[in-house]
CSV table of C-alpha atoms and ligand atoms in Angstrom, one decimal:
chain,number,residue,atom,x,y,z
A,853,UNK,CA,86.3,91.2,116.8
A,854,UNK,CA,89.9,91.7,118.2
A,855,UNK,CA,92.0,88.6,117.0
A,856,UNK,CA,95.2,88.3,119.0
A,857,UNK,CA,97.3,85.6,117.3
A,858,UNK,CA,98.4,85.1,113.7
A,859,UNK,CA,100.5,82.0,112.5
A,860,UNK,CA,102.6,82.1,109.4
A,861,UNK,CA,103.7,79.1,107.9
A,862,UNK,CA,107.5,79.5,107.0
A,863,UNK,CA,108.9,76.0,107.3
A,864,UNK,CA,108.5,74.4,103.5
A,865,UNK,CA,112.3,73.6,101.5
A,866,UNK,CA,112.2,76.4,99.0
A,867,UNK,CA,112.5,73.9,96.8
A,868,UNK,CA,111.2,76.2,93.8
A,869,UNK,CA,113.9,78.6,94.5
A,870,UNK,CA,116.7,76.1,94.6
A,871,UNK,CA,119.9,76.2,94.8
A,872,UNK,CA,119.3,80.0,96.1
A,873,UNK,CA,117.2,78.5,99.0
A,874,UNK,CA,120.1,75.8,99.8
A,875,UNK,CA,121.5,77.1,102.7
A,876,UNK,CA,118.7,80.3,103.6
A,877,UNK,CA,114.9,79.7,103.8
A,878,UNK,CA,113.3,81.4,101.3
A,879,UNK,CA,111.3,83.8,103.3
A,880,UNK,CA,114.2,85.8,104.2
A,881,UNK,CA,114.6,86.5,100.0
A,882,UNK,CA,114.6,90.3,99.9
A,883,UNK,CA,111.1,91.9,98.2
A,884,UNK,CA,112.5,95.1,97.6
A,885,UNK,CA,114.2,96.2,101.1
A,886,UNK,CA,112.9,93.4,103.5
A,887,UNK,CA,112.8,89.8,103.3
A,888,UNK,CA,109.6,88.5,102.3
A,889,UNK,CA,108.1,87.0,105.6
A,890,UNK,CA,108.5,90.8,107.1
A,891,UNK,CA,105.8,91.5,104.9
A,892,UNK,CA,103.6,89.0,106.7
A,893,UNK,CA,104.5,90.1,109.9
A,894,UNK,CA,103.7,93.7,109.4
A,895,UNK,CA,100.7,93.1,108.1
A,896,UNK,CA,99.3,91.3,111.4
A,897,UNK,CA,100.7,94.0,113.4
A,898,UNK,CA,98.3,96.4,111.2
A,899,UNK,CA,95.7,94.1,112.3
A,900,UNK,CA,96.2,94.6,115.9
A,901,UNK,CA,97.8,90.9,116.4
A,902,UNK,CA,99.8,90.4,119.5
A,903,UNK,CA,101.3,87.5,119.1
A,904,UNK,CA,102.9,85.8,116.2
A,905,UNK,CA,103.4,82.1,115.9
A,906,UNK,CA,105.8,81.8,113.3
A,907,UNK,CA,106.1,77.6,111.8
A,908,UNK,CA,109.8,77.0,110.9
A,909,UNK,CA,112.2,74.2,110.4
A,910,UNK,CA,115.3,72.6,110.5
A,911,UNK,CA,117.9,75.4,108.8
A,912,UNK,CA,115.9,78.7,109.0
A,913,UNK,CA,117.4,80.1,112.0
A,914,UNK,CA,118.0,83.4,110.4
A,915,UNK,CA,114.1,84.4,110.4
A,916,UNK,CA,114.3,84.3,114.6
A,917,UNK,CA,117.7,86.0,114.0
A,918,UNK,CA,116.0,89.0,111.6
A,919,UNK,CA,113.4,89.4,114.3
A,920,UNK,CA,115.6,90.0,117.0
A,921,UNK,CA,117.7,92.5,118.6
A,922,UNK,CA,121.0,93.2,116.8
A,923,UNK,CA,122.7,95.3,119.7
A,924,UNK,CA,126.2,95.7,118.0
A,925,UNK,CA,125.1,96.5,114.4
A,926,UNK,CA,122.7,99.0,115.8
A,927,UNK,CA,125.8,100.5,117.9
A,928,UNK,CA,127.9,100.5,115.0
A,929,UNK,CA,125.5,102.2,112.9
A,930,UNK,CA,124.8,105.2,115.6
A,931,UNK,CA,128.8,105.4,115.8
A,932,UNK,CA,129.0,106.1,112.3
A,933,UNK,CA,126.6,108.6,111.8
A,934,UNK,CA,123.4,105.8,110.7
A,935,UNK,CA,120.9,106.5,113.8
A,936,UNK,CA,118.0,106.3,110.9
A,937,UNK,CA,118.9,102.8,110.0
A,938,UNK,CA,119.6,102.0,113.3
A,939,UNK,CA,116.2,103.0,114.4
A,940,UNK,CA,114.9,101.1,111.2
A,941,UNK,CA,117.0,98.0,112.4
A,942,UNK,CA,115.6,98.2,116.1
A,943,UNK,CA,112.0,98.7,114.7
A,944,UNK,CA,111.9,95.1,113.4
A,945,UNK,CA,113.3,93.4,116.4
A,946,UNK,CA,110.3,95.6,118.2
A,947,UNK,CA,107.2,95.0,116.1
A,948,UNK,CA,105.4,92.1,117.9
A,949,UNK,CA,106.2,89.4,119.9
A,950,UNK,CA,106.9,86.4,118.4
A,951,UNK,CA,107.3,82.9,119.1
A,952,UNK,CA,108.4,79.9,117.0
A,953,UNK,CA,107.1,76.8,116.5
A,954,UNK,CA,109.2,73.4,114.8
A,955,UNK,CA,107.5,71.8,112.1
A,956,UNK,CA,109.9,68.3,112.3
A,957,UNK,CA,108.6,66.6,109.0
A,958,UNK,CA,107.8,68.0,105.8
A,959,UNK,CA,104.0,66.6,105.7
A,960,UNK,CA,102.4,69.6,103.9
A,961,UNK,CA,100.6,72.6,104.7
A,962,UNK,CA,97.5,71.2,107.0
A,963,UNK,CA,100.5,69.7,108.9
A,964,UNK,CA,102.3,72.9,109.3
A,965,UNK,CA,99.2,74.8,111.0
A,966,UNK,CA,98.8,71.8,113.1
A,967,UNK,CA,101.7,72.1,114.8
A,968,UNK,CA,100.5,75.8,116.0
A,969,UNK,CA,98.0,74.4,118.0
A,970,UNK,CA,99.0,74.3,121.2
A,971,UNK,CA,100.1,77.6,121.2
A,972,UNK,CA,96.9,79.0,119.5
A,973,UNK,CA,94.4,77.1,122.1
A,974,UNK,CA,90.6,77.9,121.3
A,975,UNK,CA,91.0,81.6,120.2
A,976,UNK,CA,89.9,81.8,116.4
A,977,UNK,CA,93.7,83.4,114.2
A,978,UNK,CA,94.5,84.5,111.3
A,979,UNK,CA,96.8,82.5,109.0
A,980,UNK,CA,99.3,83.8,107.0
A,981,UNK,CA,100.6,81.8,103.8
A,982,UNK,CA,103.5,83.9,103.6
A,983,UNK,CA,104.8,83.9,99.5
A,984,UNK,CA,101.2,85.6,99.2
A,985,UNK,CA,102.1,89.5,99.0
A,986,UNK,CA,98.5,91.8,99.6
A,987,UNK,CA,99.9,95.1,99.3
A,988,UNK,CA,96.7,96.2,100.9
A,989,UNK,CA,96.3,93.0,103.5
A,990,UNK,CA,95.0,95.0,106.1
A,991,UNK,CA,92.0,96.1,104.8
A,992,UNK,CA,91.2,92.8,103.6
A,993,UNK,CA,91.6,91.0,106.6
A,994,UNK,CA,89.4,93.6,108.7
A,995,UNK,CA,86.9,92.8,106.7
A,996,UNK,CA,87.3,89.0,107.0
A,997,UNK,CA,87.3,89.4,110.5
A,998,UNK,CA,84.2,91.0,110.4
A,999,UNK,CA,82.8,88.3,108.6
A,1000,UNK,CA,84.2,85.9,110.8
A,1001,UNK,CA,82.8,87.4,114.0
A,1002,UNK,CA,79.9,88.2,112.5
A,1003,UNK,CA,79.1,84.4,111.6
A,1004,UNK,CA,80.9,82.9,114.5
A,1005,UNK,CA,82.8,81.1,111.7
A,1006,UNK,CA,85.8,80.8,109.2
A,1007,UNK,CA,86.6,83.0,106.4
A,1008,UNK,CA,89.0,82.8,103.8
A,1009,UNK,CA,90.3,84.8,101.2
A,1010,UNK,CA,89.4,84.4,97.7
A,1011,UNK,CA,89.9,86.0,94.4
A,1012,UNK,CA,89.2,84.8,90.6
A,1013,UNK,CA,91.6,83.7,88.3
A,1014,UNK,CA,91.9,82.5,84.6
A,1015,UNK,CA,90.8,78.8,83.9
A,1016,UNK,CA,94.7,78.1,82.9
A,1017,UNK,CA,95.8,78.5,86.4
A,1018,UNK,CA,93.3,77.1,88.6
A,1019,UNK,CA,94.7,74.0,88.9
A,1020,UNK,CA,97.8,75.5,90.9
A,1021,UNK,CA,95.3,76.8,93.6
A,1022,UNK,CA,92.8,75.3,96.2
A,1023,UNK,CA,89.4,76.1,94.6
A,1024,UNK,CA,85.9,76.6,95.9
A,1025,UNK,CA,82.2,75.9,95.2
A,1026,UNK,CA,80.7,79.0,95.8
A,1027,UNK,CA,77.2,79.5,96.7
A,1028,UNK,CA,76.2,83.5,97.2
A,1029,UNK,CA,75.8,85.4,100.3
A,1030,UNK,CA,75.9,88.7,99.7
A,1031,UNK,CA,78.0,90.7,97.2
A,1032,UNK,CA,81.9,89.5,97.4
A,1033,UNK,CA,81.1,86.6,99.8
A,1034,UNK,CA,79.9,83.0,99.4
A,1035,UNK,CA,79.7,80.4,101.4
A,1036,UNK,CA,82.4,77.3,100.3
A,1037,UNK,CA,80.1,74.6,99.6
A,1038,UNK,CA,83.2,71.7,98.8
A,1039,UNK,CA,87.1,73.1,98.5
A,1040,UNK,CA,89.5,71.3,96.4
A,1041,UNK,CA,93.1,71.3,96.6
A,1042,UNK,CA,94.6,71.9,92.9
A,1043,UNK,CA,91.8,70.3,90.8
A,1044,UNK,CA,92.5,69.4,87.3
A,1045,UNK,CA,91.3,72.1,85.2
A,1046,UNK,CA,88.0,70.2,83.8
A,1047,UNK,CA,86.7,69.2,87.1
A,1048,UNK,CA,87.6,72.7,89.3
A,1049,UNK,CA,84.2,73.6,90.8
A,1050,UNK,CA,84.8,77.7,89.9
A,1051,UNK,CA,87.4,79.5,89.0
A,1052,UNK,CA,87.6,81.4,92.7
A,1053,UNK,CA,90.6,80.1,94.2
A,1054,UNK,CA,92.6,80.5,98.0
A,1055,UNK,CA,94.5,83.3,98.7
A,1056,UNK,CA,97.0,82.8,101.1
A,1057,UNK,CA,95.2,84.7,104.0
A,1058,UNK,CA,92.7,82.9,106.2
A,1059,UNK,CA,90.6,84.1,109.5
A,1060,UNK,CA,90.5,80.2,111.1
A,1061,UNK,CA,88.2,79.3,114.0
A,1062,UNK,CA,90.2,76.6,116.2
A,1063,UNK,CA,87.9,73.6,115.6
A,1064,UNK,CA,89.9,74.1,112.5
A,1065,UNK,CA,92.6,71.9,114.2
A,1066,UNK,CA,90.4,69.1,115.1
A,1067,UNK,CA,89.3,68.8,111.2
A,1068,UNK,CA,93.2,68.3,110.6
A,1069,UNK,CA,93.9,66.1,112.8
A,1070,UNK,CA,91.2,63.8,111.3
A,1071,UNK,CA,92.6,64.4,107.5
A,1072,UNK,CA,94.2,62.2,106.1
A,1073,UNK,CA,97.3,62.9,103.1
A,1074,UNK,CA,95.9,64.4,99.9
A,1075,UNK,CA,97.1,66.1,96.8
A,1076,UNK,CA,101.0,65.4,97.0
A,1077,UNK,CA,100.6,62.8,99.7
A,1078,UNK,CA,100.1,66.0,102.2
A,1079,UNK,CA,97.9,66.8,104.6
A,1080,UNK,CA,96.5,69.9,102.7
A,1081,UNK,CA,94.8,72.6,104.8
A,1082,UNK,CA,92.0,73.0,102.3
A,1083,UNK,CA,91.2,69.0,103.1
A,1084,UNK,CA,90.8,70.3,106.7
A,1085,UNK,CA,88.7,73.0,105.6
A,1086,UNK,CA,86.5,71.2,103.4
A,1087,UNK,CA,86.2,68.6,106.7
A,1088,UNK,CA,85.2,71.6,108.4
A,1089,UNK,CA,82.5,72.7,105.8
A,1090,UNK,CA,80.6,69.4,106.1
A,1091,UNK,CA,79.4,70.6,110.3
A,1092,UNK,CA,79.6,74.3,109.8
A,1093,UNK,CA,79.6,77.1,107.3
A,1094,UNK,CA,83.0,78.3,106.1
A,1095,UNK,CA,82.8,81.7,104.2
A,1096,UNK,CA,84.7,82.9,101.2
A,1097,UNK,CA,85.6,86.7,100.9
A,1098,UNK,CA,86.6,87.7,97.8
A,1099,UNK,CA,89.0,90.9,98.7
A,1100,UNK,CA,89.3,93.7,96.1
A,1101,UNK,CA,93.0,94.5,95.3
A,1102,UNK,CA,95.7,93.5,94.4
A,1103,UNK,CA,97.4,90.0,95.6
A,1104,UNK,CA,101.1,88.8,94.3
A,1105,UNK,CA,103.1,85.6,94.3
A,1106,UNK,CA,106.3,85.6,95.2
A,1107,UNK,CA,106.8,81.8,95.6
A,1108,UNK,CA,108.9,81.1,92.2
A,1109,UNK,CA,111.2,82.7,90.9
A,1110,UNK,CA,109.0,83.9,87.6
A,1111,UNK,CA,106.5,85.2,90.0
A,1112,UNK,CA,109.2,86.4,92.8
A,1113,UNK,CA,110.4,88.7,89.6
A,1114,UNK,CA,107.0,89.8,88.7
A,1115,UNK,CA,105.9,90.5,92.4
A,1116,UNK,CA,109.8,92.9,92.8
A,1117,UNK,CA,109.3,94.7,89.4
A,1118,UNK,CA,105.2,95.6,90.5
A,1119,UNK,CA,105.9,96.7,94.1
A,1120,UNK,CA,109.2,98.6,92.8
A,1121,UNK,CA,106.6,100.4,90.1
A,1122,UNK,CA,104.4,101.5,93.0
A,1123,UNK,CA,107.1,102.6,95.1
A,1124,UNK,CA,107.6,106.5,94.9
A,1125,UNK,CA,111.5,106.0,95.7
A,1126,UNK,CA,112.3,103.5,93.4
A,1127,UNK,CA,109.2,103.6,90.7
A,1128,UNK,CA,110.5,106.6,88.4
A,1129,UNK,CA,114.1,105.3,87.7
A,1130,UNK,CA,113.1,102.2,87.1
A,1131,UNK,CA,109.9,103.0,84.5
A,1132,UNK,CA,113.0,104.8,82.7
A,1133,UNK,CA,115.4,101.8,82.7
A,1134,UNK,CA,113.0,99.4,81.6
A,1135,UNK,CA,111.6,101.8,78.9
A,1136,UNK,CA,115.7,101.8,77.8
A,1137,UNK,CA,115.8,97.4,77.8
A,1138,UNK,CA,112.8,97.1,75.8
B,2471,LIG,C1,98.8,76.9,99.0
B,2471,LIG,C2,97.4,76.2,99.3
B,2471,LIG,C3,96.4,76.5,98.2
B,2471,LIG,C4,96.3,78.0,98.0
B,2471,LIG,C5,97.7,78.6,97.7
B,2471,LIG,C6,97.6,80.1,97.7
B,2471,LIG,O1,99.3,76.2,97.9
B,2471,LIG,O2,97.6,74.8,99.5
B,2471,LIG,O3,95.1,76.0,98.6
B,2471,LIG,O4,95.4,78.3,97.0
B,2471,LIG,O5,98.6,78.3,98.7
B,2471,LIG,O6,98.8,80.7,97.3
B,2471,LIG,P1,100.9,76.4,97.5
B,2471,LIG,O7,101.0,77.7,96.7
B,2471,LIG,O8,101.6,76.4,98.8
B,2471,LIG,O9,101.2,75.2,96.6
């Protein structure tokens, strides 16, 4: 199935990174070379998206800024012998078309896809949490779209994780489909730890249908006092099937600044450029 819209969610505070997320969202925090919302946005273009819908907010200007041309840097880098950067530079502003969407009150992440509604329509999307790094998204989400045109229905991503942390995730009751998916019999935003229903827990990447947004509409606040998405989606699961793929591969957080750390030193491992030098200077601290 060809999906042609992706929305990533991009208009939260930061307020995990604060006070380095004052005055810049936190998206635009470097991962290695790019900020970290690029790595959302390339991955939708791998999947063949076409449009982007990108949920922002007051003060995070500097996303549409990163996205668009920058005519006079790229000049001044060809005039000083940088055409390779400057190609680099015009590459990003040249990806996708994107538009933007204001999310005027902080009322939580079901809230934040609901405001991508009208520009989604009744096309099923893909949803991009975007502090969720898939180094190998792609793949994943070709499969999930599979599943989701296969079953006329929506699929999200889900991987196990130690009892400790499953209270930080939105959590499903699994029932078995076929290997590595299940269909999400009841999803729970952040249960405590004795009453989580299975230790497979929401990945930030989602294949929604668009009856998705009537289920939000209808839900009402939840953990937090916000209108959590995986209320919507457990609204949703009570009149159809919602599916559960769990992905192989790896997944990284980079939505604290513990994790954020973690996430930079693993993809700097993996990367040929950067990988060796740094094995060596960590080998040297420790
Ligand atoms: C969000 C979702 C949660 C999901 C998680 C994945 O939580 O609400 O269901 O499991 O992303 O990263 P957040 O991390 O924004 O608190």
């Amino acid at each position: 199935m060809h999906i042609r819209k992706a929305v990533i969610t991009a208009a939260g505070w930061g307020t995990r990174f604060l006070p380095a997320t004052k005055s810049q969202p936190k998206e635009m925090l470097p991962l290695l070379g790019k900020p970290i919302i690029q790595y959302s946005v390339e991955e939708a273009v791998a999947c063949g998206v076409e449009l982007v819908v990108i949920v922002t907010a007051l003060g995070k200007r500097s996303m549409e800024d990163h996205f668009d041309r920058a005519f006079e840097l790229e000049h001044f880098l060809e005039q000083h012998g940088k055409g390779k950067l400057a190609e680099e530079i015009r590459r990003v502003s040249n990806m996708v078309d994107i538009c933007y969407v204001r999310q005027k009150e902080q009322l939580g992440l079901g809230h934040a896809v609901l405001t991508a509604k009208n520009v989604v329509g009744s096309e099923p999307f893909i949803l991009f949490l975007p502090d969720d790094i898939f180094p190998d998204g792609a793949t994943t989400l070709k499969k999930m779209m599979d599943i989701c045109a296969r079953y006329e229905s929506s699929v999200l991503a889900v991987k196990e994780v130690p009892e400790e942390v499953v209270d930080r995730y939105g959590v499903i009751k699994p029932r078995k489909v076929e290997p590595r998916l299940y269909q999400a019999m009841e999803l729970v935003e952040k249960p405590d730890r004795e009453e989580a229903p299975s230790r497979l827990a929401i990945m930030g990447r989602y294949v929604l249908t668009p009856d998705i947004f009537r289920a939000l509409e209808l839900t009402r606040p939840g953990r937090g006092q916000e209108i959590q998405l995986t209320d919507g989606l457990q609204r949703l699961a009570h009149e159809r099937t919602v599916y559960a793929y769990e992905f192989e591969g790896e997944r990284y957080d980079a939505g604290t600044l513990k994790t954020w750390l973690e996430t930079t030193i693993a993809l700097a491992l993996r990367d040929p450029e950067l990988g060796p030098g740094l094995r060596e200077y960590l080998g040297k601290l420790l």
